[in-house]
Amino acid sequence: MKVLQQKLSNRESVSVSETGQREQEEALEKRRLDSLRYAFGEKVMEGLADSDVVEVILNDDGSLWFEKFGSMAKVGRIEKEDAWVILSQVASALPDNEPLTRQNPFVEGELPLDGSRFQGVAPPVTEFPIFAIRKKASRVYTLDEYVRAQILSFAQAERLREAIAAKKNVLVGGGTGSGKTTFCNALLHEMSVLCPDVRMILIEDTRELQSALANKVFLRSTQWTSMDRIAGAVNRLRPDRVSVGEVRFGGPCLALLKLWNTGHPGGMATVHANNAYSCLTRVDQLIQEVSANPQRLLIGEAVNIVVFLKRSGPPRGRHVEEILSVEGYDALAEKYIVEAVL
């Protein structure tokens, strides 16, 4: 009986200890987030709270800008000392970021406040600390909403739905701020409606993709674990489809194409490019960073649909400028075989 009482007493002690430790960790996290909010100041926090603001930017002259409804507006300024505090606080709040120093003047990662993507640069690379905060989408838009907003035609939306149902691999391209990730999220939403039983693996360096699929896994690269290393492990995780937030480097790009072309079709990825066709040449350029042999035949086989988004001035704003169906690569003509979709 005494032994049993001692065991119960020990369990209670451990439980109380764990509860106390958890409360301490929660209190520490609250203080850390409060410090971050205080460092950002009222105006930056206003931008983060405003659902219409897409990006919050600090320039090297101290001017603070909001991007809203496709256009930039100057909303205030931040003094140099305060900008230093912001970058330092963010650097200390990001688990994978090294301390901010002259030898390491970059701060990048997801803000613990809301998951927004933060990119900061400090002297000596700039004279004045700067940053750009790309806010995480507060909601996922549907293709029907894109059609109503005249960003996408009804016929284009139907063709994309057909592509998703047919397990076509979709590459979404465009310039900075063209809405690539937001559009990719719309396609992922359609997938959850059309193919609800799919198991999806999503690979990113910053958490931006959103999926309503019940059977999904998010994998994120870190300072120590590259995206191509993660992609190499995906085969054993039993995916039906694989998507990547953004292909920026050759290793992950080549790994993704091989996954798409070896029994895991129907995924999505985004890439920076100037037009629809150049999305394919951009992928080729990235792969050449890591492969001595061109992989154009692989690109022509693995990429089935290219969607190009363009950011124009008012009144049109962001819109789908072109959709290409990729039918392969013609080695003799040295060009991709493509057909414009609607």
mmCIF file of C-alpha atoms in Angstrom:
data_model
loop_
_atom_site.group_PDB
_atom_site.id
_atom_site.type_symbol
_atom_site.label_atom_id
_atom_site.label_comp_id
_atom_site.label_asym_id
_atom_site.label_seq_id
_atom_site.Cartn_x
_atom_site.Cartn_y
_atom_site.Cartn_z
ATOM 1 C CA MET A 1 0.000 0.000 0.000
ATOM 2 C CA LYS A 2 2.839 2.368 0.870
ATOM 3 C CA VAL A 3 4.512 1.586 -2.458
ATOM 4 C CA LEU A 4 1.291 2.417 -4.327
ATOM 5 C CA GLN A 5 0.884 5.673 -2.394
ATOM 6 C CA GLN A 6 4.489 6.603 -3.211
ATOM 7 C CA LYS A 7 3.928 5.930 -6.938
ATOM 8 C CA LEU A 8 0.771 8.053 -6.940
ATOM 9 C CA SER A 9 2.595 10.817 -5.088
ATOM 10 C CA ASN A 10 5.428 10.721 -7.632
ATOM 11 C CA ARG A 11 2.940 10.933 -10.517
ATOM 12 C CA GLU A 12 1.242 13.944 -8.948
ATOM 13 C CA SER A 13 4.625 15.637 -8.462
ATOM 14 C CA VAL A 14 5.551 15.046 -12.112
ATOM 15 C CA SER A 15 2.131 16.322 -13.233
ATOM 16 C CA VAL A 16 2.459 19.487 -11.138
ATOM 17 C CA SER A 17 6.017 19.987 -12.413
ATOM 18 C CA GLU A 18 4.942 19.607 -16.058
ATOM 19 C CA THR A 19 2.026 21.989 -15.530
ATOM 20 C CA GLY A 20 4.313 24.578 -13.969
ATOM 21 C CA GLN A 21 6.821 24.253 -16.789
ATOM 22 C CA ARG A 22 4.087 24.617 -19.399
ATOM 23 C CA GLU A 23 2.740 27.736 -17.682
ATOM 24 C CA GLN A 24 6.244 29.221 -17.604
ATOM 25 C CA GLU A 25 6.720 28.502 -21.314
ATOM 26 C CA GLU A 26 3.342 30.069 -22.142
ATOM 27 C CA ALA A 27 4.187 33.163 -20.081
ATOM 28 C CA LEU A 28 7.571 33.445 -21.795
ATOM 29 C CA GLU A 29 5.961 33.128 -25.227
ATOM 30 C CA LYS A 30 3.408 35.828 -24.343
ATOM 31 C CA ARG A 31 6.177 38.215 -23.238
ATOM 32 C CA ARG A 32 8.084 37.487 -26.440
ATOM 33 C CA LEU A 33 5.073 38.259 -28.634
ATOM 34 C CA ASP A 34 4.232 41.376 -26.606
ATOM 35 C CA SER A 35 7.821 42.600 -27.080
ATOM 36 C CA LEU A 36 7.514 42.000 -30.822
ATOM 37 C CA ARG A 37 4.234 43.937 -31.037
ATOM 38 C CA TYR A 38 5.747 46.815 -29.055
ATOM 39 C CA ALA A 39 8.830 46.897 -31.303
ATOM 40 C CA PHE A 40 6.724 47.003 -34.471
ATOM 41 C CA GLY A 41 4.733 49.934 -33.187
ATOM 42 C CA GLU A 42 1.174 51.026 -33.806
ATOM 43 C CA LYS A 43 1.417 51.650 -37.558
ATOM 44 C CA VAL A 44 3.003 48.328 -38.525
ATOM 45 C CA MET A 45 0.559 46.457 -36.304
ATOM 46 C CA GLU A 46 -2.262 48.368 -37.979
ATOM 47 C CA GLY A 47 -1.080 47.044 -41.346
ATOM 48 C CA LEU A 48 -0.827 43.489 -40.046
ATOM 49 C CA ALA A 49 -4.374 43.717 -38.683
ATOM 50 C CA ASP A 50 -5.884 45.224 -41.856
ATOM 51 C CA SER A 51 -7.163 42.392 -44.069
ATOM 52 C CA ASP A 52 -6.869 44.618 -47.161
ATOM 53 C CA VAL A 53 -3.128 45.162 -46.682
ATOM 54 C CA VAL A 54 -1.038 42.599 -48.560
ATOM 55 C CA GLU A 55 2.465 43.822 -47.763
ATOM 56 C CA VAL A 56 4.135 46.099 -45.200
ATOM 57 C CA ILE A 57 7.443 47.574 -46.396
ATOM 58 C CA LEU A 58 10.127 49.751 -44.809
ATOM 59 C CA ASN A 59 12.525 51.504 -47.207
ATOM 60 C CA ASP A 60 16.069 52.702 -46.546
ATOM 61 C CA ASP A 61 14.904 56.307 -46.207
ATOM 62 C CA GLY A 62 12.754 55.309 -43.222
ATOM 63 C CA SER A 63 9.480 55.512 -45.140
ATOM 64 C CA LEU A 64 6.819 52.921 -44.347
ATOM 65 C CA TRP A 65 4.555 51.658 -47.122
ATOM 66 C CA PHE A 66 1.428 49.516 -47.338
ATOM 67 C CA GLU A 67 0.365 47.620 -50.438
ATOM 68 C CA LYS A 68 -3.403 47.572 -50.708
ATOM 69 C CA PHE A 69 -5.673 46.826 -53.692
ATOM 70 C CA GLY A 70 -2.665 46.413 -55.987
ATOM 71 C CA SER A 71 -1.055 49.790 -55.281
ATOM 72 C CA MET A 72 1.480 51.156 -52.786
ATOM 73 C CA ALA A 73 0.841 54.027 -50.387
ATOM 74 C CA LYS A 74 3.230 55.752 -48.004
ATOM 75 C CA VAL A 75 1.720 55.610 -44.520
ATOM 76 C CA GLY A 76 4.438 56.928 -42.215
ATOM 77 C CA ARG A 77 8.060 56.511 -41.238
ATOM 78 C CA ILE A 78 10.193 54.603 -38.763
ATOM 79 C CA GLU A 79 13.355 56.023 -37.217
ATOM 80 C CA LYS A 80 16.619 54.170 -37.708
ATOM 81 C CA GLU A 81 16.958 53.187 -34.048
ATOM 82 C CA ASP A 82 13.421 51.791 -34.013
ATOM 83 C CA ALA A 83 14.071 49.866 -37.236
ATOM 84 C CA TRP A 84 17.128 48.290 -35.603
ATOM 85 C CA VAL A 85 14.980 47.225 -32.657
ATOM 86 C CA ILE A 86 12.414 45.650 -34.990
ATOM 87 C CA LEU A 87 15.011 43.567 -36.839
ATOM 88 C CA SER A 88 16.708 42.536 -33.604
ATOM 89 C CA GLN A 89 13.424 41.497 -31.978
ATOM 90 C CA VAL A 90 12.344 39.516 -35.047
ATOM 91 C CA ALA A 91 15.756 37.815 -35.280
ATOM 92 C CA SER A 92 15.513 36.707 -31.650
ATOM 93 C CA ALA A 93 11.930 35.503 -32.141
ATOM 94 C CA LEU A 94 12.709 33.273 -35.140
ATOM 95 C CA PRO A 95 13.988 29.860 -34.050
ATOM 96 C CA ASP A 96 16.079 29.210 -37.175
ATOM 97 C CA ASN A 97 17.577 32.683 -37.571
ATOM 98 C CA GLU A 98 21.114 33.427 -36.457
ATOM 99 C CA PRO A 99 21.726 36.549 -34.325
ATOM 100 C CA LEU A 100 21.691 39.818 -36.255
ATOM 101 C CA THR A 101 25.293 41.017 -36.772
ATOM 102 C CA ARG A 102 27.344 42.873 -39.378
ATOM 103 C CA GLN A 103 28.492 39.465 -40.609
ATOM 104 C CA ASN A 104 24.901 38.212 -40.746
ATOM 105 C CA PRO A 105 22.730 41.213 -41.708
ATOM 106 C CA PHE A 106 19.746 39.173 -42.908
ATOM 107 C CA VAL A 107 16.591 38.235 -41.007
ATOM 108 C CA GLU A 108 14.092 35.931 -42.676
ATOM 109 C CA GLY A 109 11.338 33.597 -41.615
ATOM 110 C CA GLU A 110 7.733 33.412 -40.443
ATOM 111 C CA LEU A 111 6.535 35.933 -37.897
ATOM 112 C CA PRO A 112 5.258 34.087 -34.816
ATOM 113 C CA LEU A 113 2.503 36.717 -34.564
ATOM 114 C CA ASP A 114 0.540 35.586 -37.608
ATOM 115 C CA GLY A 115 2.726 33.469 -39.898
ATOM 116 C CA SER A 116 3.519 36.367 -42.250
ATOM 117 C CA ARG A 117 6.761 36.092 -44.224
ATOM 118 C CA PHE A 118 9.436 38.495 -42.959
ATOM 119 C CA GLN A 119 12.536 39.533 -44.880
ATOM 120 C CA GLY A 120 14.818 42.062 -43.235
ATOM 121 C CA VAL A 121 18.198 43.477 -44.264
ATOM 122 C CA ALA A 122 20.520 45.503 -42.034
ATOM 123 C CA PRO A 123 23.754 47.487 -42.512
ATOM 124 C CA PRO A 124 26.326 47.168 -43.977
ATOM 125 C CA VAL A 125 24.247 45.791 -46.873
ATOM 126 C CA THR A 126 21.956 48.825 -46.523
ATOM 127 C CA GLU A 127 22.512 52.202 -44.887
ATOM 128 C CA PHE A 128 19.212 51.919 -43.021
ATOM 129 C CA PRO A 129 17.562 48.727 -41.731
ATOM 130 C CA ILE A 130 14.792 47.680 -44.110
ATOM 131 C CA PHE A 131 12.157 44.961 -44.216
ATOM 132 C CA ALA A 132 9.270 43.576 -46.223
ATOM 133 C CA ILE A 133 6.427 41.669 -44.595
ATOM 134 C CA ARG A 134 4.324 39.582 -46.970
ATOM 135 C CA LYS A 135 1.176 38.798 -45.037
ATOM 136 C CA LYS A 136 -0.189 35.303 -44.989
ATOM 137 C CA ALA A 137 -3.501 35.136 -46.816
ATOM 138 C CA SER A 138 -6.332 35.608 -44.335
ATOM 139 C CA ARG A 139 -8.596 33.407 -46.456
ATOM 140 C CA VAL A 140 -8.500 31.149 -49.493
ATOM 141 C CA TYR A 141 -10.273 32.424 -52.600
ATOM 142 C CA THR A 142 -12.090 30.084 -54.965
ATOM 143 C CA LEU A 143 -11.839 29.944 -58.742
ATOM 144 C CA ASP A 144 -15.454 31.145 -58.879
ATOM 145 C CA GLU A 145 -14.415 34.274 -56.972
ATOM 146 C CA TYR A 146 -11.557 34.810 -59.422
ATOM 147 C CA VAL A 147 -14.073 34.569 -62.268
ATOM 148 C CA ARG A 148 -16.439 37.072 -60.620
ATOM 149 C CA ALA A 149 -13.518 39.459 -60.098
ATOM 150 C CA GLN A 150 -12.636 39.073 -63.821
ATOM 151 C CA ILE A 151 -9.149 37.844 -62.928
ATOM 152 C CA LEU A 152 -9.931 34.550 -64.656
ATOM 153 C CA SER A 153 -12.461 33.640 -67.351
ATOM 154 C CA PHE A 154 -15.135 31.015 -66.774
ATOM 155 C CA ALA A 155 -13.704 28.860 -69.573
ATOM 156 C CA GLN A 156 -10.216 29.052 -68.059
ATOM 157 C CA ALA A 157 -11.561 28.062 -64.656
ATOM 158 C CA GLU A 158 -13.298 25.029 -66.153
ATOM 159 C CA ARG A 159 -10.128 23.990 -67.976
ATOM 160 C CA LEU A 160 -8.147 24.208 -64.740
ATOM 161 C CA ARG A 161 -10.732 22.096 -62.924
ATOM 162 C CA GLU A 162 -10.396 19.481 -65.667
ATOM 163 C CA ALA A 163 -6.611 19.563 -65.278
ATOM 164 C CA ILE A 164 -6.836 19.058 -61.505
ATOM 165 C CA ALA A 165 -9.243 16.136 -61.866
ATOM 166 C CA ALA A 166 -6.993 14.577 -64.542
ATOM 167 C CA LYS A 167 -3.903 14.774 -62.284
ATOM 168 C CA LYS A 168 -2.101 17.323 -64.427
ATOM 169 C CA ASN A 169 0.944 19.040 -62.922
ATOM 170 C CA VAL A 170 0.400 22.801 -62.772
ATOM 171 C CA LEU A 171 3.147 25.430 -62.707
ATOM 172 C CA VAL A 172 1.962 28.893 -61.627
ATOM 173 C CA GLY A 173 4.273 31.715 -62.723
ATOM 174 C CA GLY A 174 4.470 35.475 -62.469
ATOM 175 C CA GLY A 175 6.465 38.376 -61.143
ATOM 176 C CA THR A 176 6.849 39.474 -57.535
ATOM 177 C CA GLY A 177 3.486 40.344 -56.000
ATOM 178 C CA SER A 178 1.470 38.925 -58.902
ATOM 179 C CA GLY A 179 -0.529 36.631 -56.614
ATOM 180 C CA LYS A 180 1.066 33.271 -57.475
ATOM 181 C CA THR A 181 0.708 31.684 -54.040
ATOM 182 C CA THR A 182 -2.833 32.992 -53.543
ATOM 183 C CA PHE A 183 -3.838 31.509 -56.892
ATOM 184 C CA CYS A 184 -2.099 28.243 -56.065
ATOM 185 C CA ASN A 185 -4.173 28.105 -52.871
ATOM 186 C CA ALA A 186 -7.309 28.517 -54.982
ATOM 187 C CA LEU A 187 -6.236 25.516 -57.064
ATOM 188 C CA LEU A 188 -5.569 23.516 -53.897
ATOM 189 C CA HIS A 189 -9.075 24.406 -52.715
ATOM 190 C CA GLU A 190 -10.522 23.073 -55.965
ATOM 191 C CA MET A 191 -8.541 19.878 -55.451
ATOM 192 C CA SER A 192 -10.124 19.393 -52.018
ATOM 193 C CA VAL A 193 -13.545 19.655 -53.684
ATOM 194 C CA LEU A 194 -12.846 17.543 -56.776
ATOM 195 C CA CYS A 195 -10.457 14.980 -55.262
ATOM 196 C CA PRO A 196 -11.178 14.887 -51.511
ATOM 197 C CA ASP A 197 -9.512 11.490 -50.957
ATOM 198 C CA VAL A 198 -6.090 12.585 -52.215
ATOM 199 C CA ARG A 199 -3.065 12.397 -49.885
ATOM 200 C CA MET A 200 -0.978 15.514 -50.481
ATOM 201 C CA ILE A 201 2.569 16.338 -49.397
ATOM 202 C CA LEU A 202 3.312 20.095 -49.431
ATOM 203 C CA ILE A 203 6.926 21.302 -49.243
ATOM 204 C CA GLU A 204 7.861 24.916 -48.447
ATOM 205 C CA ASP A 205 10.562 27.054 -46.906
ATOM 206 C CA THR A 206 7.917 29.460 -45.543
ATOM 207 C CA ARG A 207 4.417 28.261 -44.687
ATOM 208 C CA GLU A 208 2.162 29.927 -47.279
ATOM 209 C CA LEU A 209 0.233 27.147 -48.981
ATOM 210 C CA GLN A 210 -3.163 26.277 -47.524
ATOM 211 C CA SER A 211 -5.061 23.069 -48.150
ATOM 212 C CA ALA A 212 -8.448 21.830 -46.971
ATOM 213 C CA LEU A 213 -7.610 18.209 -47.813
ATOM 214 C CA ALA A 214 -8.129 15.896 -44.857
ATOM 215 C CA ASN A 215 -5.094 13.731 -45.670
ATOM 216 C CA LYS A 216 -2.138 16.079 -46.001
ATOM 217 C CA VAL A 217 1.321 16.722 -44.580
ATOM 218 C CA PHE A 218 3.246 20.014 -44.565
ATOM 219 C CA LEU A 219 7.034 19.720 -44.713
ATOM 220 C CA ARG A 220 9.213 22.779 -44.234
ATOM 221 C CA SER A 221 12.873 23.274 -45.003
ATOM 222 C CA THR A 222 15.111 24.808 -42.364
ATOM 223 C CA GLN A 223 18.564 26.276 -42.101
ATOM 224 C CA TRP A 224 19.883 22.726 -41.692
ATOM 225 C CA THR A 225 17.487 20.723 -43.872
ATOM 226 C CA SER A 226 17.238 21.679 -47.540
ATOM 227 C CA MET A 227 14.133 21.312 -49.688
ATOM 228 C CA ASP A 228 15.851 18.847 -52.028
ATOM 229 C CA ARG A 229 16.749 16.634 -49.061
ATOM 230 C CA ILE A 230 13.117 16.736 -47.939
ATOM 231 C CA ALA A 231 11.950 15.982 -51.475
ATOM 232 C CA GLY A 232 14.229 12.953 -51.469
ATOM 233 C CA ALA A 233 12.351 11.551 -48.455
ATOM 234 C CA VAL A 234 8.870 12.181 -49.839
ATOM 235 C CA ASN A 235 8.634 8.881 -51.749
ATOM 236 C CA ARG A 236 8.518 6.941 -48.483
ATOM 237 C CA LEU A 237 5.715 9.094 -47.084
ATOM 238 C CA ARG A 238 3.201 7.564 -49.500
ATOM 239 C CA PRO A 239 1.988 10.716 -51.308
ATOM 240 C CA ASP A 240 -0.586 10.719 -54.094
ATOM 241 C CA ARG A 241 0.403 14.232 -55.117
ATOM 242 C CA VAL A 242 3.253 16.593 -54.242
ATOM 243 C CA SER A 243 3.237 20.403 -54.279
ATOM 244 C CA VAL A 244 5.982 22.945 -53.609
ATOM 245 C CA GLY A 245 5.362 26.522 -52.515
ATOM 246 C CA GLU A 246 8.045 28.095 -54.703
ATOM 247 C CA VAL A 247 10.888 26.644 -56.753
ATOM 248 C CA ARG A 248 13.886 28.948 -56.354
ATOM 249 C CA PHE A 249 16.829 26.556 -56.518
ATOM 250 C CA GLY A 250 17.885 23.802 -58.873
ATOM 251 C CA GLY A 251 18.016 20.890 -56.429
ATOM 252 C CA PRO A 252 14.419 21.074 -55.170
ATOM 253 C CA CYS A 253 13.199 21.869 -58.688
ATOM 254 C CA LEU A 254 14.799 18.768 -60.207
ATOM 255 C CA ALA A 255 13.622 16.597 -57.310
ATOM 256 C CA LEU A 256 10.038 17.842 -57.742
ATOM 257 C CA LEU A 257 9.983 17.115 -61.482
ATOM 258 C CA LYS A 258 11.241 13.589 -60.838
ATOM 259 C CA LEU A 259 8.493 13.073 -58.249
ATOM 260 C CA TRP A 260 5.875 14.371 -60.663
ATOM 261 C CA ASN A 261 7.196 12.074 -63.373
ATOM 262 C CA THR A 262 7.460 8.900 -61.268
ATOM 263 C CA GLY A 263 3.992 8.125 -60.031
ATOM 264 C CA HIS A 264 3.005 11.296 -58.148
ATOM 265 C CA PRO A 265 1.234 13.461 -60.757
ATOM 266 C CA GLY A 266 -1.252 16.202 -60.023
ATOM 267 C CA GLY A 267 0.840 18.610 -57.980
ATOM 268 C CA MET A 268 1.491 22.341 -58.110
ATOM 269 C CA ALA A 269 4.386 24.750 -57.746
ATOM 270 C CA THR A 270 5.113 28.440 -58.281
ATOM 271 C CA VAL A 271 8.022 30.116 -60.055
ATOM 272 C CA HIS A 272 9.141 33.662 -60.839
ATOM 273 C CA ALA A 273 9.043 34.400 -64.578
ATOM 274 C CA ASN A 274 8.224 37.119 -67.116
ATOM 275 C CA ASN A 275 5.676 35.234 -69.228
ATOM 276 C CA ALA A 276 4.061 31.825 -69.534
ATOM 277 C CA TYR A 277 6.669 30.254 -71.825
ATOM 278 C CA SER A 278 9.544 31.650 -69.777
ATOM 279 C CA CYS A 279 8.220 29.699 -66.774
ATOM 280 C CA LEU A 280 9.558 26.609 -68.552
ATOM 281 C CA THR A 281 12.888 28.209 -69.442
ATOM 282 C CA ARG A 282 13.217 29.456 -65.865
ATOM 283 C CA VAL A 283 12.806 25.905 -64.573
ATOM 284 C CA ASP A 284 15.464 24.842 -67.090
ATOM 285 C CA GLN A 285 17.836 27.550 -65.831
ATOM 286 C CA LEU A 286 17.326 26.492 -62.223
ATOM 287 C CA ILE A 287 18.061 22.850 -62.991
ATOM 288 C CA GLN A 288 21.244 23.806 -64.843
ATOM 289 C CA GLU A 289 22.563 25.081 -61.507
ATOM 290 C CA VAL A 290 22.819 21.468 -60.317
ATOM 291 C CA SER A 291 22.806 19.347 -63.472
ATOM 292 C CA ALA A 292 25.457 19.346 -66.196
ATOM 293 C CA ASN A 293 22.952 17.727 -68.551
ATOM 294 C CA PRO A 294 19.886 19.703 -69.705
ATOM 295 C CA GLN A 295 16.612 18.233 -68.462
ATOM 296 C CA ARG A 296 14.275 19.766 -71.042
ATOM 297 C CA LEU A 297 12.691 16.449 -72.007
ATOM 298 C CA LEU A 298 11.898 15.860 -68.330
ATOM 299 C CA ILE A 299 10.449 19.370 -68.016
ATOM 300 C CA GLY A 300 8.316 18.821 -71.124
ATOM 301 C CA GLU A 301 6.965 15.574 -69.683
ATOM 302 C CA ALA A 302 6.511 16.618 -66.057
ATOM 303 C CA VAL A 303 4.949 20.086 -66.459
ATOM 304 C CA ASN A 304 1.499 19.824 -68.037
ATOM 305 C CA ILE A 305 -0.109 23.221 -67.443
ATOM 306 C CA VAL A 306 1.435 26.682 -67.020
ATOM 307 C CA VAL A 307 -0.640 29.518 -65.561
ATOM 308 C CA PHE A 308 0.879 32.995 -65.844
ATOM 309 C CA LEU A 309 -0.362 35.825 -63.625
ATOM 310 C CA LYS A 310 0.386 39.448 -64.398
ATOM 311 C CA ARG A 311 0.186 42.451 -62.162
ATOM 312 C CA SER A 312 -1.031 45.528 -64.039
ATOM 313 C CA GLY A 313 -2.000 48.985 -62.899
ATOM 314 C CA PRO A 314 -5.600 49.970 -62.106
ATOM 315 C CA PRO A 315 -8.274 49.207 -63.086
ATOM 316 C CA ARG A 316 -7.313 45.681 -64.164
ATOM 317 C CA GLY A 317 -4.796 44.828 -61.438
ATOM 318 C CA ARG A 318 -3.739 41.216 -61.056
ATOM 319 C CA HIS A 319 -5.081 38.822 -63.678
ATOM 320 C CA VAL A 320 -4.382 35.522 -65.421
ATOM 321 C CA GLU A 321 -2.742 36.630 -68.640
ATOM 322 C CA GLU A 322 -2.129 33.248 -70.210
ATOM 323 C CA ILE A 323 -2.534 29.513 -69.694
ATOM 324 C CA LEU A 324 -0.421 27.046 -71.669
ATOM 325 C CA SER A 325 -0.868 23.326 -72.145
ATOM 326 C CA VAL A 326 2.575 21.692 -72.397
ATOM 327 C CA GLU A 327 2.745 18.725 -74.781
ATOM 328 C CA GLY A 328 6.461 17.951 -74.502
ATOM 329 C CA TYR A 329 9.821 19.163 -75.791
ATOM 330 C CA ASP A 330 10.930 19.112 -79.445
ATOM 331 C CA ALA A 331 14.651 18.347 -79.311
ATOM 332 C CA LEU A 332 15.155 19.014 -83.029
ATOM 333 C CA ALA A 333 13.472 22.429 -82.928
ATOM 334 C CA GLU A 334 14.872 23.045 -79.422
ATOM 335 C CA LYS A 335 11.608 24.358 -78.048
ATOM 336 C CA TYR A 336 8.761 23.268 -75.819
ATOM 337 C CA ILE A 337 5.582 22.144 -77.531
ATOM 338 C CA VAL A 338 2.861 24.331 -76.067
ATOM 339 C CA GLU A 339 -0.699 25.279 -76.866
ATOM 340 C CA ALA A 340 -2.507 28.354 -75.586
ATOM 341 C CA VAL A 341 -5.568 27.506 -73.528
ATOM 342 C CA LEU A 342 -8.564 29.715 -74.302
#
